Short mmCIF file of C-alpha atoms and ligand atoms in Angstrom, two decimals:
data_model
loop_
_atom_site.label_atom_id
_atom_site.label_comp_id
_atom_site.label_asym_id
_atom_site.label_seq_id
_atom_site.Cartn_x
_atom_site.Cartn_y
_atom_site.Cartn_z
CA MET A 1 138.54 103.12 71.32
CA THR A 2 137.37 100.52 73.98
CA LYS A 3 133.32 100.23 74.26
CA THR A 4 132.09 101.46 77.99
CA PRO A 5 130.45 97.94 78.45
CA LYS A 6 126.42 98.39 78.86
CA ALA A 7 125.16 98.23 83.36
CA THR A 8 123.45 94.89 83.48
CA ARG A 9 120.62 93.47 85.54
CA THR A 10 122.94 93.33 88.50
CA GLU A 11 123.92 96.73 87.91
CA TRP A 12 121.05 98.61 87.38
CA LEU A 13 118.92 96.61 90.76
CA ARG A 14 121.72 97.73 93.45
CA ARG A 15 121.17 101.31 91.80
CA ALA A 16 118.10 101.35 92.01
CA ARG A 17 117.53 100.03 95.69
CA GLU A 18 119.73 102.90 96.40
CA ALA A 19 118.03 105.44 94.64
CA LEU A 20 114.70 104.37 94.61
CA GLY A 21 113.62 101.62 97.58
CA GLY A 22 114.13 99.61 94.85
CA ALA A 23 110.94 99.97 92.88
CA VAL A 24 108.47 102.77 91.35
CA THR A 25 105.49 100.79 91.76
CA SER A 26 104.04 98.40 94.74
CA PHE A 27 105.24 96.27 91.72
CA VAL A 28 108.00 94.70 93.79
CA LEU A 29 109.54 90.70 92.56
CA PRO A 30 112.21 88.92 94.28
CA GLU A 31 114.96 89.82 94.30
CA SER A 32 116.43 86.00 92.14
CA HIS A 33 113.07 87.46 89.60
CA ALA A 34 112.84 91.40 89.31
CA ILE A 35 113.44 92.62 85.97
CA VAL A 36 114.30 96.41 84.67
CA LEU A 37 113.34 96.86 81.01
CA SER A 38 114.65 98.18 78.41
CA HIS A 39 112.36 98.84 75.70
CA GLY A 40 109.13 96.98 74.41
CA LEU A 41 107.40 96.44 71.15
CA GLY A 42 103.46 94.94 70.82
CA SER A 43 103.53 92.16 72.72
CA ARG A 44 107.36 91.56 74.30
CA VAL A 45 109.12 93.26 76.12
CA VAL A 46 112.67 92.85 76.44
CA ASP A 47 115.13 93.26 79.94
CA VAL A 48 118.32 95.09 80.61
CA ASP A 49 120.52 91.92 79.61
CA GLY A 50 117.91 91.65 76.68
CA ARG A 51 115.63 88.64 76.95
CA ASP A 52 112.64 89.24 76.09
CA TYR A 53 109.11 87.76 77.27
CA ILE A 54 105.75 87.71 76.30
CA ASP A 55 103.62 90.22 78.52
CA TYR A 56 100.71 90.16 80.43
CA VAL A 57 101.42 92.93 82.88
CA LEU A 58 100.38 94.92 79.88
CA GLY A 59 102.05 98.24 82.10
CA SER A 60 99.40 97.33 84.77
CA GLY A 61 96.37 97.39 82.11
CA PRO A 62 97.08 100.53 80.04
CA LEU A 63 98.89 98.72 76.36
CA ILE A 64 95.41 97.28 75.38
CA LEU A 65 96.80 98.02 71.92
CA GLY A 66 100.45 96.72 72.79
CA HIS A 67 103.69 98.02 73.33
CA ALA A 68 104.61 100.78 70.99
CA HIS A 69 101.90 100.47 68.97
CA PRO A 70 102.64 102.22 65.40
CA ALA A 71 98.95 104.63 65.17
CA ILE A 72 100.43 105.73 69.38
CA VAL A 73 103.85 106.34 68.37
CA GLU A 74 103.16 108.33 65.22
CA ALA A 75 100.28 110.70 66.50
CA VAL A 76 102.46 111.29 69.86
CA SER A 77 105.44 112.17 68.42
CA ARG A 78 103.16 114.91 65.77
CA GLN A 79 101.47 116.02 68.56
CA ALA A 80 104.94 116.50 70.79
CA ALA A 81 106.62 118.25 67.78
CA LEU A 82 103.05 121.56 67.99
CA GLY A 83 103.66 121.13 72.21
CA SER A 84 103.91 119.29 74.87
CA THR A 85 101.37 121.44 77.12
CA PHE A 86 99.11 123.85 77.66
CA TYR A 87 96.96 124.20 80.57
CA THR A 88 94.25 124.47 79.17
CA LEU A 89 91.89 123.88 76.29
CA THR A 90 93.43 121.83 73.21
CA PRO A 91 91.44 119.87 70.23
CA ALA A 92 92.83 116.92 70.97
CA ALA A 93 91.56 116.49 74.93
CA ILE A 94 87.93 118.16 72.48
CA GLU A 95 87.54 115.48 70.21
CA LEU A 96 89.09 112.16 72.97
CA ALA A 97 85.63 114.06 75.54
CA GLU A 98 82.98 114.27 72.44
CA GLU A 99 84.73 110.51 71.95
CA ILE A 100 83.95 109.34 75.37
CA ILE A 101 80.93 110.77 75.41
CA ARG A 102 79.96 109.21 72.28
CA ALA A 103 81.16 105.49 73.24
CA VAL A 104 80.28 105.09 77.53
CA PRO A 105 76.44 104.64 77.45
CA CYS A 106 76.73 107.43 81.66
CA ALA A 107 78.78 109.80 79.74
CA GLU A 108 77.01 113.17 78.66
CA GLN A 109 79.99 114.85 80.14
CA ILE A 110 83.61 114.76 80.39
CA LYS A 111 86.56 115.23 82.79
CA PHE A 112 89.86 115.21 82.31
CA VAL A 113 92.74 113.59 85.38
CA SER A 114 96.10 111.87 85.34
CA THR A 115 95.81 108.75 87.23
CA GLY A 116 93.32 106.88 88.27
CA THR A 117 93.98 107.37 92.02
CA GLU A 118 92.49 111.02 91.16
CA ALA A 119 89.58 109.93 88.65
CA THR A 120 87.82 108.32 91.56
CA PHE A 121 88.49 111.09 94.63
CA HIS A 122 87.54 113.60 92.09
CA ALA A 123 84.20 111.27 91.76
CA LEU A 124 83.52 110.55 95.21
CA ARG A 125 84.08 114.66 96.61
CA ILE A 126 81.71 115.24 93.21
CA ALA A 127 78.88 112.73 94.48
CA ARG A 128 79.45 114.51 97.99
CA ALA A 129 79.02 118.20 96.68
CA TYR A 130 75.67 117.15 95.17
CA THR A 131 74.37 114.54 97.59
CA GLY A 132 75.30 116.28 100.52
CA ARG A 133 76.08 113.62 102.32
CA THR A 134 79.22 112.37 103.75
CA LYS A 135 79.40 108.46 103.98
CA ILE A 136 80.52 106.77 100.58
CA LEU A 137 79.89 102.25 100.14
CA LYS A 138 82.56 100.69 98.47
CA PHE A 139 82.99 96.68 98.78
CA GLU A 140 86.12 94.25 100.14
CA GLY A 141 88.57 93.94 97.92
CA ALA A 142 87.23 96.34 95.40
CA PHE A 143 90.78 99.39 94.20
CA HIS A 144 90.26 102.11 93.55
CA GLY A 145 94.31 103.72 93.61
CA VAL A 146 95.77 105.21 96.37
CA HIS A 147 94.06 107.66 98.61
CA ASP A 148 92.53 107.33 101.53
CA TYR A 149 89.38 106.86 101.22
CA ALA A 150 90.42 104.39 98.49
CA LEU A 151 92.46 102.06 100.80
CA ILE A 152 89.70 100.62 103.07
CA SER A 153 90.09 96.95 102.69
CA ALA A 154 91.51 96.53 99.39
CA PHE A 155 94.08 93.95 100.27
CA PRO A 156 93.18 93.48 104.04
CA ALA A 157 94.77 90.26 105.34
CA VAL A 158 91.81 89.03 107.26
CA PRO A 159 88.40 89.82 106.36
CA SER A 160 86.92 93.19 107.30
CA ASP A 161 83.86 93.26 110.23
CA LEU A 162 81.74 94.50 108.15
CA PRO A 163 80.85 97.55 107.55
CA LYS A 164 84.16 98.20 109.32
CA GLY A 165 86.40 98.17 107.13
CA GLN A 166 90.14 98.38 107.44
CA PRO A 167 92.98 101.01 106.99
CA ASP A 168 95.06 99.75 104.19
CA SER A 169 98.39 101.83 105.13
CA ALA A 170 99.51 103.69 107.57
CA GLY A 171 99.05 107.14 107.35
CA ILE A 172 94.27 107.58 107.10
CA PRO A 173 93.26 109.41 109.41
CA PRO A 174 90.83 107.42 111.80
CA GLN A 175 88.00 109.95 110.76
CA VAL A 176 88.40 109.20 106.97
CA ALA A 177 87.66 105.54 107.11
CA GLU A 178 84.80 106.60 109.88
CA THR A 179 83.34 108.13 106.45
CA VAL A 180 83.55 104.21 104.49
CA LEU A 181 81.46 101.70 105.37
CA VAL A 182 82.46 98.22 103.33
CA SER A 183 79.99 95.79 101.90
CA ARG A 184 80.76 92.08 101.01
CA TRP A 185 80.73 91.96 96.33
CA ASN A 186 78.06 89.51 94.76
CA ASP A 187 76.01 89.86 98.19
CA LEU A 188 73.10 92.18 97.55
CA ASP A 189 71.46 90.83 100.96
CA VAL A 190 74.59 92.28 102.70
CA THR A 191 74.70 95.36 100.69
CA ARG A 192 71.28 95.91 100.52
CA ALA A 193 70.79 95.74 104.67
CA LEU A 194 73.24 98.06 104.63
CA ILE A 195 71.84 101.08 101.92
CA GLU A 196 68.65 100.83 103.95
CA GLN A 197 70.62 101.43 107.17
CA HIS A 198 72.64 104.19 106.20
CA ALA A 199 70.66 105.65 103.12
CA GLU A 200 70.13 109.52 104.32
CA GLU A 201 74.20 109.58 104.76
CA LEU A 202 74.96 107.70 101.64
CA ALA A 203 76.91 110.03 99.52
CA ALA A 204 77.91 107.15 96.95
CA VAL A 205 78.81 103.48 96.26
CA ILE A 206 82.16 103.00 94.40
CA CYS A 207 82.45 99.37 93.04
CA GLU A 208 84.53 98.17 90.69
CA PRO A 209 82.32 96.41 88.07
CA LEU A 210 84.38 93.48 87.70
CA GLN A 211 85.97 93.75 90.71
CA ARG A 212 89.57 92.47 89.80
CA ALA A 213 89.30 89.44 88.86
CA LEU A 214 85.68 88.74 90.17
CA PRO A 215 82.25 89.12 88.22
CA PRO A 216 79.58 90.38 89.05
CA ALA A 217 76.55 87.69 90.14
CA PRO A 218 73.62 87.55 88.03
CA GLY A 219 71.56 90.91 89.01
CA PHE A 220 73.97 91.82 91.47
CA LEU A 221 75.33 95.45 89.30
CA ASN A 222 71.03 96.20 88.66
CA GLY A 223 70.29 95.36 92.39
CA LEU A 224 72.79 97.96 93.57
CA ARG A 225 71.38 100.04 90.97
CA GLU A 226 68.28 100.05 91.41
CA LEU A 227 69.06 100.37 95.27
CA THR A 228 70.41 103.50 94.82
CA GLU A 229 68.13 105.29 92.98
CA ARG A 230 65.47 104.35 95.42
CA TYR A 231 68.07 105.99 97.99
CA GLY A 232 69.07 108.27 95.56
CA ILE A 233 72.70 107.59 96.12
CA LEU A 234 74.99 108.20 93.57
CA LEU A 235 76.01 105.21 91.67
CA ILE A 236 79.95 104.87 90.39
CA PHE A 237 81.57 102.43 88.12
CA ASP A 238 85.20 102.43 88.78
CA GLU A 239 85.63 101.61 85.27
CA VAL A 240 89.70 102.27 84.91
CA VAL A 241 90.17 98.69 84.28
CA THR A 242 87.31 97.95 82.38
CA GLY A 243 86.51 100.68 80.47
CA PHE A 244 87.33 99.89 76.60
CA ARG A 245 88.69 96.62 77.93
CA LEU A 246 85.48 94.35 78.11
CA ALA A 247 83.94 96.42 75.77
CA TYR A 248 84.33 99.19 73.29
CA GLY A 249 81.44 101.12 76.37
CA GLY A 250 83.21 98.91 79.27
CA ALA A 251 81.92 96.92 81.39
CA GLN A 252 78.25 98.91 81.75
CA GLU A 253 77.51 98.21 77.86
CA ARG A 254 78.75 95.01 78.25
CA TYR A 255 76.42 94.29 81.63
CA GLY A 256 73.73 96.13 80.76
CA VAL A 257 72.80 98.79 84.02
CA VAL A 258 74.55 102.07 83.52
CA PRO A 259 76.06 104.39 86.98
CA ASP A 260 75.32 108.53 86.93
CA LEU A 261 79.46 108.72 87.21
CA ALA A 262 82.42 106.58 85.64
CA THR A 263 86.37 106.46 85.99
CA PHE A 264 88.31 105.82 82.80
CA GLY A 265 91.99 105.16 82.57
CA LYS A 266 94.56 102.61 81.60
CA ALA A 267 93.53 101.59 78.39
CA LEU A 268 91.63 104.33 77.64
CA SER A 269 94.92 106.69 76.88
CA GLY A 270 97.00 103.49 75.87
CA GLY A 271 99.89 104.51 77.95
CA TYR A 272 99.97 107.75 78.32
CA PRO A 273 99.02 108.91 81.85
CA LEU A 274 95.32 110.63 81.68
CA ALA A 275 92.11 109.52 83.80
CA ALA A 276 88.28 110.76 83.13
CA ILE A 277 85.48 111.34 84.82
CA ALA A 278 82.09 110.61 82.92
CA GLY A 279 79.33 111.45 84.01
CA ARG A 280 75.60 112.61 84.09
CA ARG A 281 75.77 116.90 83.22
CA GLU A 282 73.47 117.90 85.91
CA ILE A 283 76.19 116.08 88.18
CA MET A 284 79.25 117.25 86.32
CA ALA A 285 78.02 120.79 86.47
CA LEU A 286 79.53 120.70 89.99
CA THR A 287 82.95 120.33 88.81
CA ASP A 288 82.09 124.13 86.38
CA PRO A 289 85.38 126.07 87.58
CA THR A 290 82.43 129.87 86.39
CA ARG A 291 80.17 128.49 89.81
CA ARG A 292 82.31 130.09 92.13
CA SER A 293 82.39 133.76 90.86
CA ARG A 294 78.42 133.20 91.14
CA GLY A 295 78.95 131.84 94.83
CA GLU A 296 77.60 128.81 93.87
CA PRO A 297 78.95 125.32 95.24
CA VAL A 298 81.86 123.98 93.13
CA ALA A 299 83.41 120.32 92.82
CA HIS A 300 86.76 122.18 93.05
CA LEU A 301 88.38 120.32 90.19
CA SER A 302 91.78 121.26 88.28
CA GLY A 303 95.45 119.30 87.48
CA THR A 304 97.75 120.94 85.52
CA LEU A 305 98.82 118.10 82.68
CA ASN A 306 94.34 117.51 83.11
CA GLY A 307 93.70 117.04 79.44
CA ASN A 308 97.81 116.59 78.64
CA PRO A 309 97.31 117.25 74.51
CA LEU A 310 99.73 114.09 74.67
CA ALA A 311 97.99 111.45 75.64
CA ALA A 312 94.87 112.87 74.75
CA ALA A 313 96.34 112.05 70.97
CA ALA A 314 97.21 108.69 72.10
CA GLY A 315 93.77 108.05 74.20
CA LEU A 316 92.99 109.34 70.50
CA ALA A 317 95.05 106.86 68.17
CA THR A 318 93.81 104.25 70.84
CA LEU A 319 90.03 104.45 70.45
CA HIS A 320 90.29 104.38 66.64
CA VAL A 321 91.84 100.69 66.57
CA LEU A 322 89.39 99.65 69.67
CA ARG A 323 86.34 100.74 67.18
CA GLN A 324 87.20 98.87 64.49
CA PRO A 325 85.14 95.95 63.81
CA GLY A 326 86.15 92.66 64.92
CA VAL A 327 87.98 94.13 67.90
CA TYR A 328 86.36 92.71 70.83
CA ASP A 329 85.88 89.87 69.38
CA TYR A 330 89.97 88.93 68.55
CA LEU A 331 90.26 89.32 72.72
CA TYR A 332 87.54 88.07 73.90
CA ARG A 333 88.84 84.41 71.41
CA ILE A 334 92.35 84.67 72.34
CA SER A 335 91.60 85.28 76.38
CA GLU A 336 89.18 82.71 75.42
CA GLN A 337 92.44 79.82 74.31
CA LEU A 338 93.87 81.64 77.41
CA ARG A 339 91.39 79.85 79.87
CA THR A 340 90.29 76.21 78.15
CA GLY A 341 94.45 75.53 77.84
CA LEU A 342 94.83 76.23 81.26
CA ARG A 343 91.79 74.91 82.62
CA GLU A 344 93.00 71.50 80.44
CA LEU A 345 96.45 71.65 82.17
CA ALA A 346 95.39 71.79 84.85
CA ALA A 347 93.10 68.95 85.18
CA ALA A 348 95.25 66.50 83.21
CA ARG A 349 97.99 67.14 86.61
CA GLY A 350 94.64 67.25 88.84
CA ILE A 351 95.48 70.72 90.04
CA PRO A 352 92.51 72.69 91.83
CA LEU A 353 92.62 76.12 89.00
CA GLN A 354 90.27 78.15 88.48
CA VAL A 355 91.23 81.28 85.65
CA ILE A 356 88.02 83.88 86.78
CA GLY A 357 87.82 87.06 85.46
CA GLU A 358 86.04 89.07 82.19
CA GLY A 359 87.25 88.96 78.35
CA PRO A 360 91.27 89.66 77.96
CA VAL A 361 91.19 90.43 82.27
CA LEU A 362 92.12 86.55 84.18
CA GLN A 363 93.09 85.72 86.99
CA ILE A 364 94.51 82.58 88.34
CA VAL A 365 93.54 81.01 91.90
CA PHE A 366 94.58 78.62 93.04
CA ALA A 367 90.84 77.09 94.52
CA GLU A 368 88.68 73.42 94.06
CA GLU A 369 85.54 75.92 93.75
CA GLU A 370 85.37 79.46 91.64
CA PRO A 371 85.73 82.33 94.56
CA ARG A 372 83.21 85.29 94.15
CA ASP A 373 84.26 87.72 96.82
CA TYR A 374 86.80 88.40 98.06
CA ALA A 375 87.18 86.27 101.43
CA ALA A 376 87.03 83.16 99.33
CA LEU A 377 90.44 84.68 97.46
CA LEU A 378 91.51 84.83 100.93
CA ARG A 379 91.09 81.49 101.21
CA ALA A 380 92.56 80.66 97.87
CA ASP A 381 96.39 79.17 97.83
CA ARG A 382 98.24 82.61 97.05
CA GLU A 383 101.51 80.59 97.72
CA ARG A 384 101.04 78.64 95.31
CA ALA A 385 99.69 81.14 92.59
CA VAL A 386 102.49 82.83 93.48
CA ARG A 387 105.35 80.25 92.88
CA PHE A 388 103.53 79.75 89.25
CA GLY A 389 103.85 82.66 88.66
CA LEU A 390 107.56 82.65 89.58
CA ALA A 391 108.23 79.73 87.34
CA CYS A 392 106.47 81.13 84.57
CA LEU A 393 109.05 84.52 84.83
CA GLU A 394 111.53 82.06 84.52
CA ARG A 395 110.83 79.87 81.69
CA GLY A 396 109.78 83.59 79.35
CA LEU A 397 106.66 85.29 80.05
CA PHE A 398 106.19 89.15 81.88
CA VAL A 399 103.73 88.26 85.23
CA ASN A 400 103.41 89.44 88.57
CA PRO A 401 103.06 86.64 90.28
CA GLY A 402 99.28 85.73 91.48
CA GLU A 403 97.77 88.88 90.36
CA LYS A 404 96.02 89.65 87.04
CA LEU A 405 96.89 88.43 83.16
CA TYR A 406 96.02 91.35 80.28
CA LEU A 407 96.01 90.61 76.92
CA SER A 408 96.03 93.34 73.84
CA LEU A 409 94.83 93.24 70.75
CA ALA A 410 99.32 92.65 69.85
CA HIS A 411 99.23 89.34 71.42
CA SER A 412 99.10 86.58 68.33
CA GLU A 413 98.21 82.86 68.91
CA ALA A 414 100.62 82.04 68.50
CA ASP A 415 101.93 83.63 71.62
CA ILE A 416 99.18 81.75 73.26
CA ALA A 417 100.20 78.63 72.42
CA ARG A 418 103.84 79.51 73.62
CA THR A 419 101.88 81.06 76.77
CA LEU A 420 100.27 77.77 77.48
CA GLU A 421 103.37 75.60 76.55
CA ILE A 422 104.91 77.47 79.69
CA PHE A 423 102.05 77.35 81.97
CA SER A 424 102.14 73.40 81.03
CA ALA A 425 105.86 73.43 82.22
CA ALA A 426 105.37 76.32 85.01
CA LEU A 427 102.24 73.30 86.54
CA ASP A 428 104.78 70.51 86.37
CA THR A 429 107.18 72.50 88.77
CA VAL A 430 103.84 73.38 91.06
CA LEU A 431 103.00 70.13 91.38
CA SER A 432 106.85 68.92 91.80
CA ASP A 433 107.48 71.99 94.43
CA ALA A 434 103.89 70.42 96.37
CA ASN A 435 105.53 67.13 96.41
CA ALA A 436 109.11 67.37 97.58
CA THR A 437 107.13 69.16 100.18
CA ALA A 438 104.93 66.21 100.86
CA SER A 439 107.61 63.53 100.91
CA ASP A 440 110.29 66.26 103.91
C1 PLP B 501 89.61 99.53 89.01
C2 PLP B 501 90.81 100.30 89.54
N1 PLP B 501 90.55 101.95 90.07
C3 PLP B 501 91.68 102.99 90.36
C4 PLP B 501 92.73 102.93 90.07
C5 PLP B 501 94.31 103.78 90.47
O1 PLP B 501 93.86 103.93 89.20
P1 PLP B 501 96.00 105.06 89.91
O2 PLP B 501 97.06 104.12 89.32
O3 PLP B 501 95.72 105.88 86.70
O4 PLP B 501 96.13 105.95 89.85
C6 PLP B 501 93.62 101.35 89.38
C7 PLP B 501 94.55 100.61 89.00
O5 PLP B 501 95.04 99.89 88.37
C8 PLP B 501 92.51 100.37 89.26
O6 PLP B 501 92.58 99.41 88.90
#
């Protein structure tokens, strides 16, 4: 009997173009570099042609333990055999909520949703319901998911005319944009002036405490905490990226600033669809569904798969590993090896390059100076960063060119050493491209 040959990358890509418009998320590689993945194990992913890569995308962050971690596979398999979803309370969801409360300083009560987008959407709604105010303030370049309130000046092509934001997508009603004020990350003076001017109408200030890969300037988060407290505005930390990643208690533990509400996703459930809103009990009480029958205001929050037991089981298994001693030391140590190694490689070639981020979240920026805000990132050489990323892909690193890199516990020191060899070759490519352009 002749075996049907397996479809190749080219064939899968043709079918994907036809059926999916070529992508399942906004992450799209150029046709020449597009990849269809077959499976992943630990720090590696393998494509449909059998080519393997060291993975620095990690599912856009969730896989802090790496791919197919045995503890997660075991926990999910066990739960799957018991049933996959119930639309009601389960021990897995209750235990996961309790563990988040133990871990996260601001967490007195939890609500589960399925995505980070839902988490920030609901956190903002809860803040409006709690304060009776309409507007929110966010920061230029901060990403909080893809709902209409989040897609205001998340990635504008040119700096925004603050505090007016620019919708990042067609289809966002202008009325929504009018309820979102935009400030400049790490600029406490501009932010203070905006908050003071709009205090009466502001329900919340929302930020990523590590904005993409831009760390907060010393005192900036404390300044936000102080101002929001003074004017009765809720401070929301979007910890979808930083939660359980910068420290077990997230950025709020790492930076020592406690918000009123925080959102979690990604690492929390180790690659299964679950996200959470955490916060002070009296604020979270607004989501109590029984309030409606008592005629009290309610911030309605529901979802078919909320607190899904498969995802909750994956979350419990993930957090069990993450709270073992030495875990964060290891993540910070290998990250530092990568940062230092890359900086040395760039310096030896006279290439202006910055590695920004914190711990296991890194971004490579081609610029003379370390950027502190989104406008500075816009001034950096993004084209070069993308070329560098593509050169890494060609040599066996799975990266999203020009975007963040994530590290996991599955990355070994040997992976870091191999990655630095590839970085070295990719920097040479970038240099020879530049020399070729110069001599054209
Ligand atoms: C900081 C932050 N918030 C929210 C989101 C949205 O999460 P999701 O993609 O699960 O909707 C993301 C996704 O990348 C994120 O990075």
